[in-house]
Coordinates of C-alpha atoms in Angstrom, one line a residue:
Chain A
X18 CA 99.0 110.4 100.0
X19 CA 101.5 111.2 102.4
X20 CA 104.6 113.2 100.7
X21 CA 108.3 111.8 101.4
X22 CA 110.7 114.2 103.1
X23 CA 114.4 114.4 104.0
X24 CA 116.0 110.8 104.7
X25 CA 112.8 109.0 103.8
X26 CA 113.1 110.5 99.9
X27 CA 116.6 109.6 99.8
X28 CA 116.3 106.1 100.9
X29 CA 113.3 105.5 98.5
X30 CA 115.6 106.7 96.0
X31 CA 118.1 104.4 97.0
X32 CA 116.0 101.3 96.8
X33 CA 115.5 102.1 93.5
X34 CA 119.3 102.6 92.7
X35 CA 119.9 99.4 94.3
X36 CA 117.6 97.0 92.0
X37 CA 118.7 99.0 88.9
X38 CA 122.5 98.9 90.1
X39 CA 122.0 94.9 90.4
X40 CA 120.1 94.8 87.2
X41 CA 123.0 96.7 85.6
X42 CA 125.7 94.4 86.8
X43 CA 123.7 91.4 85.4
X44 CA 123.2 93.3 82.1
X45 CA 126.9 94.0 82.3
X46 CA 127.5 90.1 82.5
X47 CA 125.1 89.8 79.4
X48 CA 127.2 92.3 77.5
X49 CA 130.4 90.0 78.1
X50 CA 128.2 87.0 77.0
X51 CA 127.0 88.4 73.9
X52 CA 129.6 91.1 72.9
X53 CA 132.7 88.9 74.2
X54 CA 131.2 85.7 72.9
X55 CA 131.8 84.0 76.4
X56 CA 129.1 81.8 77.5
X57 CA 128.3 81.6 81.1
X58 CA 129.2 78.3 83.2
X59 CA 126.7 77.3 85.6
X60 CA 128.3 78.9 88.4
X61 CA 128.1 82.1 86.7
X62 CA 124.1 81.6 86.1
X63 CA 123.9 80.8 89.9
X64 CA 125.7 84.0 90.7
X65 CA 123.3 86.0 88.3
X66 CA 120.5 84.1 90.3
X67 CA 121.3 85.1 93.7
X68 CA 122.1 88.9 92.5
X69 CA 118.4 89.0 91.0
X70 CA 117.2 87.4 94.4
X71 CA 119.0 90.0 96.2
X72 CA 117.4 92.7 94.1
X73 CA 114.0 91.1 94.8
X74 CA 114.3 92.4 98.6
X75 CA 114.5 96.0 97.9
X76 CA 111.7 95.8 95.1
X77 CA 109.5 94.1 97.8
X78 CA 110.0 97.1 100.1
X79 CA 109.4 99.4 97.2
X80 CA 106.0 97.5 96.2
X81 CA 105.1 97.4 100.1
X82 CA 105.1 101.3 100.3
X83 CA 102.0 101.5 97.8
X84 CA 99.7 99.1 99.9
X85 CA 97.5 100.5 102.5
X86 CA 98.1 99.4 106.0
X87 CA 101.5 97.8 105.8
X88 CA 104.1 98.2 108.4
X89 CA 106.9 99.9 107.1
X90 CA 109.4 98.8 109.7
X91 CA 108.7 95.2 109.6
X92 CA 108.6 95.4 105.5
X93 CA 112.2 97.1 105.6
X94 CA 113.3 94.4 107.7
X95 CA 111.8 91.4 105.3
X96 CA 113.3 92.8 102.4
X97 CA 116.6 93.4 103.7
X98 CA 116.5 90.2 105.2
X99 CA 115.6 88.6 101.9
X100 CA 118.7 90.5 100.5
X101 CA 121.0 89.3 103.0
X102 CA 120.1 85.6 102.8
X103 CA 120.4 85.8 98.8
X104 CA 123.8 87.7 99.3
X105 CA 125.2 85.1 101.4
X106 CA 124.2 82.4 99.1
X107 CA 125.6 84.1 96.1
X108 CA 128.8 85.0 98.2
X109 CA 129.4 81.2 98.6
X110 CA 128.8 80.4 95.1
X111 CA 131.3 83.0 94.0
X112 CA 134.0 82.3 96.6
X113 CA 133.7 78.6 95.6
X114 CA 134.5 79.8 92.1
X115 CA 137.3 82.1 93.0
X116 CA 138.7 79.2 95.0
X117 CA 138.5 77.0 92.2
X118 CA 141.0 79.0 90.3
X119 CA 143.1 80.5 93.0
X120 CA 146.1 78.2 92.3
X121 CA 149.1 80.0 90.7
X122 CA 149.2 79.8 87.0
X123 CA 145.7 79.2 86.7
X124 CA 144.2 81.2 83.6
X125 CA 140.6 81.4 85.4
X126 CA 137.3 81.2 83.5
X127 CA 136.7 83.4 80.8
X128 CA 138.1 86.9 80.0
X129 CA 138.7 89.6 82.5
X130 CA 137.0 93.2 83.1
X131 CA 139.1 95.8 84.5
X132 CA 141.8 93.3 85.7
X133 CA 139.5 91.0 87.7
X134 CA 137.4 87.7 86.3
X135 CA 133.3 88.2 86.5
X136 CA 133.2 86.0 89.2
X137 CA 135.6 88.1 91.4
X138 CA 133.5 91.2 90.5
X139 CA 130.5 88.9 91.7
X140 CA 132.2 88.4 95.2
X141 CA 132.8 92.3 95.5
X142 CA 129.2 92.8 94.2
X143 CA 127.5 90.3 97.3
X144 CA 130.2 92.0 99.9
X145 CA 128.8 95.4 98.8
X146 CA 125.2 94.0 98.9
X147 CA 125.5 92.7 102.6
X148 CA 127.3 96.0 103.7
X149 CA 124.6 98.1 102.0
X150 CA 121.8 95.8 103.5
X151 CA 123.4 95.9 107.2
X152 CA 123.9 99.6 107.0
X153 CA 120.4 100.4 106.0
X154 CA 119.2 98.2 108.8
X155 CA 121.1 99.9 111.2
X156 CA 119.9 103.2 110.1
X157 CA 116.5 101.6 109.6
X158 CA 115.1 104.5 112.4
X159 CA 115.5 107.3 109.6
X160 CA 115.2 105.2 106.6
X161 CA 111.6 103.9 107.2
X162 CA 109.2 104.6 104.4
X163 CA 105.5 105.0 105.0
X164 CA 104.2 106.8 101.6
X165 CA 101.1 104.7 101.1
X166 CA 100.4 105.8 97.4
X167 CA 97.4 104.4 95.9
X168 CA 99.2 103.5 92.8
X169 CA 103.0 102.9 92.4
X170 CA 105.0 105.7 90.8
X171 CA 106.4 105.5 87.1
X172 CA 110.1 105.2 88.5
X173 CA 108.8 102.4 90.8
X174 CA 106.9 100.6 88.0
X175 CA 109.7 101.1 85.6
X176 CA 112.2 99.5 88.2
X177 CA 109.8 96.5 88.4
X178 CA 109.7 96.2 84.6
X179 CA 113.7 96.4 84.3
X180 CA 113.7 93.7 86.9
X181 CA 111.4 91.6 85.4
X182 CA 113.0 92.2 81.8
X183 CA 116.3 91.1 83.3
X184 CA 115.0 87.7 84.8
X185 CA 113.2 86.9 81.5
X186 CA 115.8 87.4 79.2
X187 CA 118.4 85.2 81.6
X188 CA 115.5 82.8 81.5
X189 CA 115.6 82.5 77.6
X190 CA 119.2 82.9 77.5
X191 CA 119.8 79.8 79.9
X192 CA 117.1 77.7 77.9
X193 CA 118.9 78.6 74.7
X194 CA 122.2 77.7 76.1
X195 CA 121.1 74.4 78.0
X196 CA 118.6 73.2 75.3
X197 CA 116.8 70.1 76.1
X198 CA 119.2 69.0 78.7
X199 CA 118.2 69.3 82.5
X200 CA 121.8 70.7 83.5
X201 CA 124.4 72.9 81.9
X202 CA 127.7 71.6 81.3
X203 CA 130.8 72.5 83.2
X204 CA 132.4 74.2 80.4
X205 CA 129.9 75.3 77.8
X206 CA 131.0 75.8 74.4
X207 CA 127.9 76.4 72.2
X208 CA 124.1 77.1 72.4
X209 CA 122.8 73.6 73.1
X210 CA 119.1 74.8 71.6
X211 CA 120.5 76.1 68.3
X212 CA 122.6 72.9 67.7
X213 CA 119.9 70.7 68.6
X214 CA 117.5 72.6 66.1
X215 CA 120.1 72.4 63.2
X216 CA 120.5 68.6 63.9
X217 CA 116.6 68.1 63.6
X218 CA 116.6 70.2 60.5
X219 CA 119.5 68.1 59.0
X220 CA 117.9 64.8 59.9
X221 CA 114.6 65.8 58.5
X222 CA 116.3 66.8 55.1
X223 CA 118.2 63.8 54.9
X224 CA 114.7 61.6 55.5
X225 CA 113.3 63.7 53.1
X226 CA 115.9 63.0 50.4
X227 CA 115.9 59.4 51.2
X228 CA 112.2 59.2 50.7
X229 CA 112.4 61.0 47.5
X230 CA 115.3 58.8 46.1
X231 CA 113.0 55.7 47.2
X232 CA 110.0 57.0 45.4
X233 CA 112.0 57.6 42.3
Chain B
X14 CA 116.6 73.6 81.6
X15 CA 116.4 73.4 85.4
X16 CA 118.1 76.9 85.5
X17 CA 115.5 78.2 83.1
X18 CA 113.1 77.1 85.2
X19 CA 114.3 78.7 88.2
X20 CA 114.4 82.0 86.6
X21 CA 110.7 81.7 85.6
X22 CA 109.9 81.1 89.3
X23 CA 111.9 84.2 90.2
X24 CA 109.6 86.0 87.4
X25 CA 106.6 84.5 89.3
X26 CA 108.0 85.7 92.5
X27 CA 108.3 89.4 91.2
X28 CA 104.6 89.0 90.0
X29 CA 103.7 87.8 93.5
X30 CA 105.4 91.2 95.0
X31 CA 102.3 93.3 94.2
X32 CA 99.9 91.3 96.0
X33 CA 98.7 92.7 99.3
X34 CA 99.7 89.6 101.3
X35 CA 103.2 88.7 101.6
X36 CA 102.7 84.9 102.5
X37 CA 102.9 83.9 98.8
X38 CA 106.1 86.2 98.4
X39 CA 107.8 84.6 101.2
X40 CA 106.9 81.1 99.9
X41 CA 108.1 81.7 96.5
X42 CA 111.2 83.4 97.6
X43 CA 111.8 80.5 99.9
X44 CA 111.3 77.8 97.1
X45 CA 113.7 80.1 94.7
X46 CA 116.4 80.0 97.6
X47 CA 116.0 76.2 98.3
X48 CA 116.2 75.5 94.5
X49 CA 119.3 77.8 93.7
X50 CA 121.1 76.2 96.7
X51 CA 120.4 72.6 95.5
X52 CA 121.2 73.4 92.0
X53 CA 124.8 74.8 93.6
X54 CA 125.4 71.6 95.6
X55 CA 124.4 69.6 92.4
X56 CA 127.3 71.3 90.5
X57 CA 129.7 71.8 93.4
X58 CA 129.5 68.0 94.1
X59 CA 129.3 66.7 90.7
X60 CA 133.2 65.8 90.3
X61 CA 133.3 64.2 93.9
X62 CA 130.9 61.6 93.0
X63 CA 128.5 63.0 95.6
X64 CA 125.9 64.7 92.9
X65 CA 122.3 64.0 93.2

């Protein structure tokens, strides 16, 4: 196993910070959803998707560093290329939502966090991701990682697990929110799956009472 | 429900990262990106009557 030194160690740690930072932002959105009781709109969900896709790039580089014979320079380019593509997509989604509420006296969608709406924060996050990816690619000469460790380290495994869990939690949350309908409504007001389940239970109980009345 | 399916696709992508060959990772990343873009276009063009 080759040991990391200098900038390589810093850049390896920064890749973990990158992934965990994006996961932290999505968890913040979760906190607003559950603690603030604000349901995310379809565009908010799309922004979460783009953020998590942007985090896949650095996670790809972290994983590739543990594979023998991988070309670390091309891995770095591939990983940050993925991040840049996802960030451009996220920037256009959050940009559209900012433009939807740009007119004067528009209250915007949802509450504010530190004076800005969540989609405005998402816009800032995507610009930060683009800047970080671009600067890392410019500095790739001193940031190329070639560890080739047999097994990924605990921190790398933990980071992958956190990313996986955040994606899973989003999948469950969106499924509960959309229920059995294909698309989310523009302004969701309730968790559709819970409502559908309640309706199903009510219909079942009314059918049973009807049958018991007929039998008596 | 489509949004939940895309998240599941992304979860598969994270599992694909551990494979030595990068081809499937890139394929799943491309599929995820296309799905997110199409869903965005659906929601963006809904009120314009251009929705697909």
